[in-house]
XYZ file of C-alpha atoms in Angstrom:
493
model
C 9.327 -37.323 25.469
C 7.022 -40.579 24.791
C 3.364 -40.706 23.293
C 1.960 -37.157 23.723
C 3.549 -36.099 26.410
C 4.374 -33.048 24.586
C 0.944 -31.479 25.315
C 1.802 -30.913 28.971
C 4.893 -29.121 27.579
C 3.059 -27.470 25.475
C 0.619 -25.726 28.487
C 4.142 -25.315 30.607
C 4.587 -22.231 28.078
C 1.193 -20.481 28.719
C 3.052 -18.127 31.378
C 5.077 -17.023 28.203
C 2.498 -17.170 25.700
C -0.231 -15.038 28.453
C 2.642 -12.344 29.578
C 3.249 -11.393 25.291
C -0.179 -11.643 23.879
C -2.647 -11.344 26.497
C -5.367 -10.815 23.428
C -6.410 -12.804 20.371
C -6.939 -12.518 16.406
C -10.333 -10.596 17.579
C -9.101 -8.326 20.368
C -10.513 -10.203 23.044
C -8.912 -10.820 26.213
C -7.343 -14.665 26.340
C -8.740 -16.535 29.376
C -5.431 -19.063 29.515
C -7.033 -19.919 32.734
C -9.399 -22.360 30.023
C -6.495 -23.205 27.995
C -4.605 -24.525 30.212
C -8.168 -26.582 31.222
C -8.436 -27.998 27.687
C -7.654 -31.740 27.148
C -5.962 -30.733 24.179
C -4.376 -34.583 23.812
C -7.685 -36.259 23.992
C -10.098 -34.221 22.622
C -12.115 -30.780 23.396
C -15.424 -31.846 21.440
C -18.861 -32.719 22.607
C -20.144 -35.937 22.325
C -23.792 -35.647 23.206
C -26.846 -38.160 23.689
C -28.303 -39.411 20.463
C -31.292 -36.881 20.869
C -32.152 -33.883 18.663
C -31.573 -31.218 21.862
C -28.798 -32.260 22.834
C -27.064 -32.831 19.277
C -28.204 -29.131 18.927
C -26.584 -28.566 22.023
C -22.977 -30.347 21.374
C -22.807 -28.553 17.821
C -23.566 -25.365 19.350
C -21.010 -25.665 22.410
C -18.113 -26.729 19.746
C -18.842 -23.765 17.317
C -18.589 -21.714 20.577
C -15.034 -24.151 22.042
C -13.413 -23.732 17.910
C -14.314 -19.739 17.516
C -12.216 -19.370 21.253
C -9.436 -21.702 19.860
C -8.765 -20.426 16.309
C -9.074 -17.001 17.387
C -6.257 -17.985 19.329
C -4.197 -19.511 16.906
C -4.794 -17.086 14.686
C -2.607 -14.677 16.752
C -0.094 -17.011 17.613
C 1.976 -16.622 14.625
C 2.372 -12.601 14.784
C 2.965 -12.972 18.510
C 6.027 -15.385 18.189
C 7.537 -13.565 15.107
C 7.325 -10.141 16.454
C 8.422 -11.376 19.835
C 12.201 -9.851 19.518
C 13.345 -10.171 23.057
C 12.666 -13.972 22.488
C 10.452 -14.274 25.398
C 8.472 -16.933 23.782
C 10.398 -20.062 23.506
C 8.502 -22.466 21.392
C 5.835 -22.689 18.887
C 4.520 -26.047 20.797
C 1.599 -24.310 22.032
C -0.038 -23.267 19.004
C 0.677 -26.875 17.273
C -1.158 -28.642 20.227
C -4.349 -26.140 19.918
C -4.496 -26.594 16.437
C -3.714 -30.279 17.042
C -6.979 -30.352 19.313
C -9.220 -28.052 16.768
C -8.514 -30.591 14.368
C -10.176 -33.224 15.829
C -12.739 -31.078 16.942
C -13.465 -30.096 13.240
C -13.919 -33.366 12.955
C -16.496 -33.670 15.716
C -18.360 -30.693 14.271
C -18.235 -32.300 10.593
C -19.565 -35.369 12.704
C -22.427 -33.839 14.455
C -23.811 -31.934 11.382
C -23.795 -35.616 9.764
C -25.951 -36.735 12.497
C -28.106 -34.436 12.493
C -29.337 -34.637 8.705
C -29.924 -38.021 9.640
C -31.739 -37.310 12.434
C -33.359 -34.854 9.543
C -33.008 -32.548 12.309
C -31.696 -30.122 9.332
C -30.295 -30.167 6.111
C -26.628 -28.956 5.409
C -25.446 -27.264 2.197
C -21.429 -26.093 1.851
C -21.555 -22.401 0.555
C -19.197 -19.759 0.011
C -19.304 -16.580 1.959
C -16.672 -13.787 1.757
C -13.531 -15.569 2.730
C -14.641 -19.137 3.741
C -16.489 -21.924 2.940
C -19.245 -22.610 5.248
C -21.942 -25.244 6.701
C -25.488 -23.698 6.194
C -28.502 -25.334 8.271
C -31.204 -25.320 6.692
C -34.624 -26.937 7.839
C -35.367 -30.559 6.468
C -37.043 -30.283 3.847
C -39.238 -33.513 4.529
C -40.530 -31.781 7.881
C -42.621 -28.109 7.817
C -40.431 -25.681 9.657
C -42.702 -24.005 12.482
C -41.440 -20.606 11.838
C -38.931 -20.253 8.728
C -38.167 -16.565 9.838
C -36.016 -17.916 13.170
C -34.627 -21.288 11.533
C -36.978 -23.761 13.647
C -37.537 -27.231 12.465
C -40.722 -28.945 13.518
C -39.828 -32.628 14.894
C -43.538 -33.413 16.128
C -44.435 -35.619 13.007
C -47.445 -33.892 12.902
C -46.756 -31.590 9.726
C -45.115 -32.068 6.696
C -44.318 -35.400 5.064
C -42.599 -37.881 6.098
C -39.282 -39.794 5.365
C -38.631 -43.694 4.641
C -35.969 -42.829 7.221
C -37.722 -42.348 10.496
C -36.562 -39.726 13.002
C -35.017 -40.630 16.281
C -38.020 -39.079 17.477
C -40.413 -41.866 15.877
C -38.311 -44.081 17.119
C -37.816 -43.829 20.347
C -39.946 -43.466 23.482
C -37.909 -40.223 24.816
C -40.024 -37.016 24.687
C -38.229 -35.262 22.346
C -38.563 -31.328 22.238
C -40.581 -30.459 19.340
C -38.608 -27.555 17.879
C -34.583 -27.236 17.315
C -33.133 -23.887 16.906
C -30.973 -23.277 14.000
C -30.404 -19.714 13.959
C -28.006 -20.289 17.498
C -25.947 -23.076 15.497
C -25.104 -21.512 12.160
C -21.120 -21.223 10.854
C -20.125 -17.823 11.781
C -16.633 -18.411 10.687
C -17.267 -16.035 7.152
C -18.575 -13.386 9.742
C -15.177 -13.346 12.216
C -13.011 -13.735 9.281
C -14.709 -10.710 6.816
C -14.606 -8.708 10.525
C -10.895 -9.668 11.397
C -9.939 -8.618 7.417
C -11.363 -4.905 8.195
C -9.881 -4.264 11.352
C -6.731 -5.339 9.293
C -7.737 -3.220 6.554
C -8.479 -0.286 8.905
C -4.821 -0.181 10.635
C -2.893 -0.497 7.187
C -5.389 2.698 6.750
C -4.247 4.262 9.701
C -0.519 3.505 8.698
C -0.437 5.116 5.347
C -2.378 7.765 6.429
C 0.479 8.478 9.220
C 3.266 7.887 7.001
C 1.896 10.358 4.193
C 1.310 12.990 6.674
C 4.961 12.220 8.442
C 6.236 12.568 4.675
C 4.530 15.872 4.060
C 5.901 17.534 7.305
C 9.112 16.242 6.081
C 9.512 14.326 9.628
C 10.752 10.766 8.740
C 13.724 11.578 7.627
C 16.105 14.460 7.999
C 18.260 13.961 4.931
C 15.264 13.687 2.359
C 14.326 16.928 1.513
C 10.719 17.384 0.113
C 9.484 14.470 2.190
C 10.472 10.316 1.854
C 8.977 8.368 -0.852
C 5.824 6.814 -0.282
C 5.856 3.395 0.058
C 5.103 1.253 -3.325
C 6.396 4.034 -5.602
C 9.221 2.016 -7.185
C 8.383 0.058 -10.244
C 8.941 -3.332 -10.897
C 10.953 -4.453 -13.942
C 8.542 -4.577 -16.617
C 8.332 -7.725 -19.227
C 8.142 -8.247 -22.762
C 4.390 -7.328 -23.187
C 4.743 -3.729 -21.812
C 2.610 -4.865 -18.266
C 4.560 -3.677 -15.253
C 3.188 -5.438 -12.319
C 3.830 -3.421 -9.395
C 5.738 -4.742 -6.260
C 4.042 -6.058 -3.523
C 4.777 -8.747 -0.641
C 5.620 -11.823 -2.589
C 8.896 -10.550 -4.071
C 10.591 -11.262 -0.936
C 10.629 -15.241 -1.861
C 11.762 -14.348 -5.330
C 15.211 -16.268 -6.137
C 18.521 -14.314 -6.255
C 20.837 -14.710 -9.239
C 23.189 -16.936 -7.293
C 20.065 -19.730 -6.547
C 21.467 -22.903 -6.965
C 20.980 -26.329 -4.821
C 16.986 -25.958 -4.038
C 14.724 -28.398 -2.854
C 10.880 -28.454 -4.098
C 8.204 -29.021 -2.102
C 4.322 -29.691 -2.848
C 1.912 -30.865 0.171
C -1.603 -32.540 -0.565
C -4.160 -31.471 2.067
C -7.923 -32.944 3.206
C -8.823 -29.029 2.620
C -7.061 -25.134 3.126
C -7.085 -24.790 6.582
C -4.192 -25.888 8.565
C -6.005 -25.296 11.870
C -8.643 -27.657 10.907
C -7.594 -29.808 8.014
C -4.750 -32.524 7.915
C -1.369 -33.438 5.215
C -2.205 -36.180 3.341
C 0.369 -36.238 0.950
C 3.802 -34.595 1.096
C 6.154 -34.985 -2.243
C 10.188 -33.426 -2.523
C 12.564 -33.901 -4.513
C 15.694 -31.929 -5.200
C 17.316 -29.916 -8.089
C 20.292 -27.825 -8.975
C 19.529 -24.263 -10.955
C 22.974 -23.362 -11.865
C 25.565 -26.268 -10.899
C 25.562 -30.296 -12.646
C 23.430 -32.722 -10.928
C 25.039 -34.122 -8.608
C 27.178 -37.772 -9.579
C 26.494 -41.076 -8.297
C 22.740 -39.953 -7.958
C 20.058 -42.278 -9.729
C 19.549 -41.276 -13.208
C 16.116 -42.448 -13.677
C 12.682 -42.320 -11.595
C 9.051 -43.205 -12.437
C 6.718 -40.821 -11.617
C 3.321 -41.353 -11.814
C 2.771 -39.254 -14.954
C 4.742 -41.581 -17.647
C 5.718 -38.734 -19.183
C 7.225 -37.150 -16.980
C 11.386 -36.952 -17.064
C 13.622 -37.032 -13.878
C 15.847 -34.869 -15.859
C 18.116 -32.892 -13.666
C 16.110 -34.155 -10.634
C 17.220 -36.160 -7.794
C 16.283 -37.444 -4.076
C 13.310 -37.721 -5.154
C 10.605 -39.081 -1.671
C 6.691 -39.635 -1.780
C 5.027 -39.724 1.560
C 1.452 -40.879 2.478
C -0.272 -39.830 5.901
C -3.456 -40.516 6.745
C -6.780 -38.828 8.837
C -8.677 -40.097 12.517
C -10.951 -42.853 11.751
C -14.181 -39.840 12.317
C -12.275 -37.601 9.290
C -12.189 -41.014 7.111
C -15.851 -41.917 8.466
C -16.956 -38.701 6.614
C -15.487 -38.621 3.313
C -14.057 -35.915 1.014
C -15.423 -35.977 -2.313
C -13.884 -33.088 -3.356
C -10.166 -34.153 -2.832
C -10.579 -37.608 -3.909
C -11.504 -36.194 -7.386
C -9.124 -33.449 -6.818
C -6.309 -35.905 -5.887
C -7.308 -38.898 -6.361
C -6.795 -39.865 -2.787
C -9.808 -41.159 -1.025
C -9.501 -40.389 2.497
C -12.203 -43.374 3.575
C -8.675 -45.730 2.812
C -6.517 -43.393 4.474
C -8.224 -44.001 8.575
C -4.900 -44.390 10.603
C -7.060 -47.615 11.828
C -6.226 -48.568 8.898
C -2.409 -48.797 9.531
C -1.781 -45.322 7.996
C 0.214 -43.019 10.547
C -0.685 -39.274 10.800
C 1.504 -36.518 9.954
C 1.067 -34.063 13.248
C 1.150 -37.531 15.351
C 4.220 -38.385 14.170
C 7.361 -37.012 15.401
C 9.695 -38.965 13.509
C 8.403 -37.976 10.009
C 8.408 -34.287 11.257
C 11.953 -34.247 11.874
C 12.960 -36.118 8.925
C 11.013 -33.162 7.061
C 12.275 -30.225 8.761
C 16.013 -31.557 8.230
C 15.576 -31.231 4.801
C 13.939 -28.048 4.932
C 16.418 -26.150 6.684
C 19.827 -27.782 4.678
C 18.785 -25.653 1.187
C 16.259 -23.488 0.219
C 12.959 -24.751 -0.210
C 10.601 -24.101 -3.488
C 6.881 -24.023 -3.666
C 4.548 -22.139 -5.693
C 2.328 -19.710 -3.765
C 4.692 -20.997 -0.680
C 2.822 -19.431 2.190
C 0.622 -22.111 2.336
C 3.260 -24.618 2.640
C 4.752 -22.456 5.087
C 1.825 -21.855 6.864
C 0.973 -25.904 7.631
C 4.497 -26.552 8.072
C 4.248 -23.943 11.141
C 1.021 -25.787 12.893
C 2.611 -29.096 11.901
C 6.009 -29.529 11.809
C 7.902 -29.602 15.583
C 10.811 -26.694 15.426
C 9.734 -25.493 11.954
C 8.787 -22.385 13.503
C 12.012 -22.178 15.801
C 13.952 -22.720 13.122
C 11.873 -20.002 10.864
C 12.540 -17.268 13.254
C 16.193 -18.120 13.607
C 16.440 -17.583 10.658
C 17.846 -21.302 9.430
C 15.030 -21.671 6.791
C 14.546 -19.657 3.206
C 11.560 -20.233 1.170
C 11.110 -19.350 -2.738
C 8.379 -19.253 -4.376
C 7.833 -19.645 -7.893
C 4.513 -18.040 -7.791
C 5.809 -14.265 -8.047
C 8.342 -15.635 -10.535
C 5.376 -16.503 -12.907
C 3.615 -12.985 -11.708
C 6.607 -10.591 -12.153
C 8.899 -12.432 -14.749
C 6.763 -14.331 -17.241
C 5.710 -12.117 -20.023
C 2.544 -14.661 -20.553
C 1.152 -13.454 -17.175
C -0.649 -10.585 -18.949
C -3.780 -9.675 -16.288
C -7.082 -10.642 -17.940
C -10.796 -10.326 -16.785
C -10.672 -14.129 -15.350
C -7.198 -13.422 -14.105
C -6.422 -9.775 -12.888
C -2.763 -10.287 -12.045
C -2.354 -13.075 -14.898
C -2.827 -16.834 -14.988
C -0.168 -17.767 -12.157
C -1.691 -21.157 -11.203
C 1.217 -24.181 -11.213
C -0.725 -25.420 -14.007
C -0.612 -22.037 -16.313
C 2.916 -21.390 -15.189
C 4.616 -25.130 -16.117
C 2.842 -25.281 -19.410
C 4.571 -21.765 -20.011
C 7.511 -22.484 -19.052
C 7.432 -25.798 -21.537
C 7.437 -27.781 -17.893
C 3.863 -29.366 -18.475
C 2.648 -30.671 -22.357
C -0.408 -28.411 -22.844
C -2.147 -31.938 -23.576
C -2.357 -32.800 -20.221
C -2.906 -30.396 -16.602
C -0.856 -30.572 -13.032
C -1.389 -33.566 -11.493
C -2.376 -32.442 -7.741
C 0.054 -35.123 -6.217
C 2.491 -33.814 -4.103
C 6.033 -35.251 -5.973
C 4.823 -34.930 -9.446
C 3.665 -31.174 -9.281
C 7.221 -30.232 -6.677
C 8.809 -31.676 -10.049
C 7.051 -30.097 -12.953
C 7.397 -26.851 -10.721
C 11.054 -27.184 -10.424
C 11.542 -28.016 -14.331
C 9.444 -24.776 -14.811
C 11.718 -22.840 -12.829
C 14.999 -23.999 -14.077
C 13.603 -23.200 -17.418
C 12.388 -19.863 -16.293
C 16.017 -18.495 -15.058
C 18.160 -19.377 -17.832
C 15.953 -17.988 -19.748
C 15.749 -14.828 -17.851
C 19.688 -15.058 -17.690
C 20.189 -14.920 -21.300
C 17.687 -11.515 -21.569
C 19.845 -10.094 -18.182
C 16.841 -10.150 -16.676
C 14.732 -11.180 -13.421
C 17.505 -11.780 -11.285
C 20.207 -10.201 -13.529
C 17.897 -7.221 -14.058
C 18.395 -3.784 -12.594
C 15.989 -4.888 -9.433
C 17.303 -8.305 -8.927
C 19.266 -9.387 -5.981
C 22.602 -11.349 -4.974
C 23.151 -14.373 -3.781
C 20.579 -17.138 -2.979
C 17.490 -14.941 -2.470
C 14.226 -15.672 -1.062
C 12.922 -15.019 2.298
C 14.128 -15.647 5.184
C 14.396 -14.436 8.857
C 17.223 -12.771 10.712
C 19.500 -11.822 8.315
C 19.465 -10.202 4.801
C 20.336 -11.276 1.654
């Protein structure tokens, strides 16, 4: 298929999608009817007047158009992965909606722009529960008519007023004299904090039925007394006498037979891969057990001077970039996070974007599936790689695809992982866990760049299991596995 194309094959698996999960994230009941509606190829945002009702009234129709589509998304990914009869084809779907909400992110990020300077409010980024959010607040350079209900006064009759004029002073329109901002507030913290105790509540409901199954000696005839209760074995403990107790990340943990691995370290324009886009994507590959391969380069210069190639190899640094309204905006935060200023990175300014570009994505995923892939705290690769990456997902559920992560290495093997006030399950960061490891010189910190922390990260773990081999332990302990390890789908290890 040419250009985008791919959306209208995308909506040609609604039928699929609405006969397995005819509710979303929330419990609502999906209207696919307005799915299949969506331009998701052009754009599903509101681009109003310049006036201040009607910017009120765009911002408040794409809060309404991005709750519908995450809540969506959200769902997608147990859907597909618990869809065993393999009724559901392809992940395209979910990679177009989140495809659209990007851009209209973007158009949200856009309008609350224009409307402090309109001075229709002001907009302050604060953390709530488990997200970030946009709080409107009234201008401060206008007196609010009623502070209880969020209403800013646009009259120019009270309060001061600005060197920058409102639209209002400006123009001969009749502007209404009061914008609501209790109707156009973030209420993504609120779904998510909701969504997290229904979660909470069924795991509740789950223990509580497998204890009582236990007791009555019901799930399982040949266990006398009752089955164990899930999470009663014990981890391996380490050297300082903590024994941190098993939970889901010790499925990516490496078997004692890891060898050939690829790492993998992605640079994003912020955490959510529904709304935010891959900037930066850096791999390079490493052998735990066998020589490096011969005839391979012997030298590479990373950006840290300092750094080694060492056993490393195929080393690749790629560079995406954002729509021209992402780069419009700005990100502060990542450029002095990264370094990479996303104001260069407009694809108007010749820089191609990852989830437009087919070519890159299969380039990507035919590395990921011909080894295991490493990242530390991997689900979040994972998770962008399935709302960005065509036939990552596929390829996931069939099983072609195992993921370690080095991040339950650090938390279960490293003895310096000892839980602290700051750190309740240890310091596990990249950073922490390199410098441990004697990956990273404690003089200097992770660099944030996609190649240079996949390599530090991969010296850090080579390090980590010979060392671990030499005690017998990790891997070689009594809880280690066979074989490669790590998780995968379809088969077991």
């Amino acid at each position: 298929m040419t250009d985008r194309a791919w959306f209208d094959a995308a909506k040609g698996d609604i039928p699929q999608w609405a006969a397995s999960m005819p509710k979303d994230a929330d419990g609502t009941t999906i209207d696919w009817d307005w799915v299949r509606s969506l331009d998701l190829a052009h754009g599903v945002g509101t681009i109003p007047e310049s006036t201040p009702q009607s910017i009120h009234d765009a911002l408040k129709a794409d809060y309404a158009t991005r709750e519908h589509l995450e809540s969506i998304i959200a769902q997608c990914n147990s859907a597909f992965m618990t869809d065993f009869d393999r009724f559901i084809g392809s992940y395209r779907l979910p990679r177009a909606l989140a495809y659209a909400n990007r851009r209209l992110n973007d158009n949200i990020n856009t309008l609350l722009h224009l409307g402090e300077q309109q001075h229709l409010w002001a907009v302050s980024r604060e953390r709530r529960g488990r997200a970030t959010i946009a709080v409107l607040k009234p201008y401060s350079g206008s007196g609010p008519s009623n502070d209880d209900q969020g209403m800013l006064d646009l009259s120019g009759e009270a309060g001061g007023t600005s060197a920058g004029n409102t639209a209002a002073e400006n123009s001969d329109v009749k502007f209404p004299t009061t914008v609501a901002l209790d109707d156009i507030q973030d209420r993504t913290a609120a779904i998510l904090d909701a969504r997290a105790e229904r979660r909470k509540a069924q795991r509740f409901q789950k223990r509580a039925g497998d204890a009582a199954m236990a007791r009555a000696n019901l799930s399982g005839a040949t266990s006398p007394g009752g089955a164990a209760l899930p999470g009663g074995a014990a981890a391996s403990g380490n050297a300082t006498g903590h024994h941190p107790k098993p939970d889901w990340r010790d499925a990516y943990l490496p078997g004692r037979d890891v060898d050939a691995v690829m790492g993998i370290d992605i640079e994003t324009t912020g955490i959510d891969p529904a709304r935010d886009y891959i900037i930066d994507v850096g791999f390079e590959f490493m052998n735990m057990a066998s020589p490096r391969p011969a005839g391979e380069p012997e030298t590479y210069a990373y950006e840290q001077g300092y750094y080694a190639a060492g056993d490393a190899y195929g080393q690749s640094r790629l560079a995406f970039g954002v729509p021209p309204e992402n780069a419009a905006l700005g990100n502060a935060l990542i450029a002095k996070l990264t370094g990479i200023d996303v104001r260069g990175r407009s694809s108007e300014a010749g820089y191609r974007l990852f989830d437009e570009w087919p070519q890159a994505q299969a380039g990507l995923l035919a590395r990921l599936t011909q080894q295991p892939y490493v990242a530390h705290n991997a689900t979040f690769e994972h998770s962008w790689f399935m709302l960005n990456v065509a036939g990552y997902a596929e390829s996931y559920r069939a099983g072609r695809i195992t993921i370690i992560d080095t991040l339950p290495m650090s938390r279960q093997w490293d003895p310096g992982a000892v839980p602290t006030n700051e750190h309740p399950y240890g310091d596990n960061t990249l950073d922490a866990y390199a410098k441990r490891q004697g990956a990273l010189d404690s003089a200097h910190n992770e660099r944030h760049l996609g190649l240079e922390d996949s390599h530090i990260m991969l010296v850090a773990m080579k390090h980590h299991l010979a060392a671990l081999k030499a005690q017998g332990k990790g891997p070689w302990g009594s809880t280690g596995r066979a074989g490669v390890g790590g998780k995968s789908c379809g088969r077991k290890r």
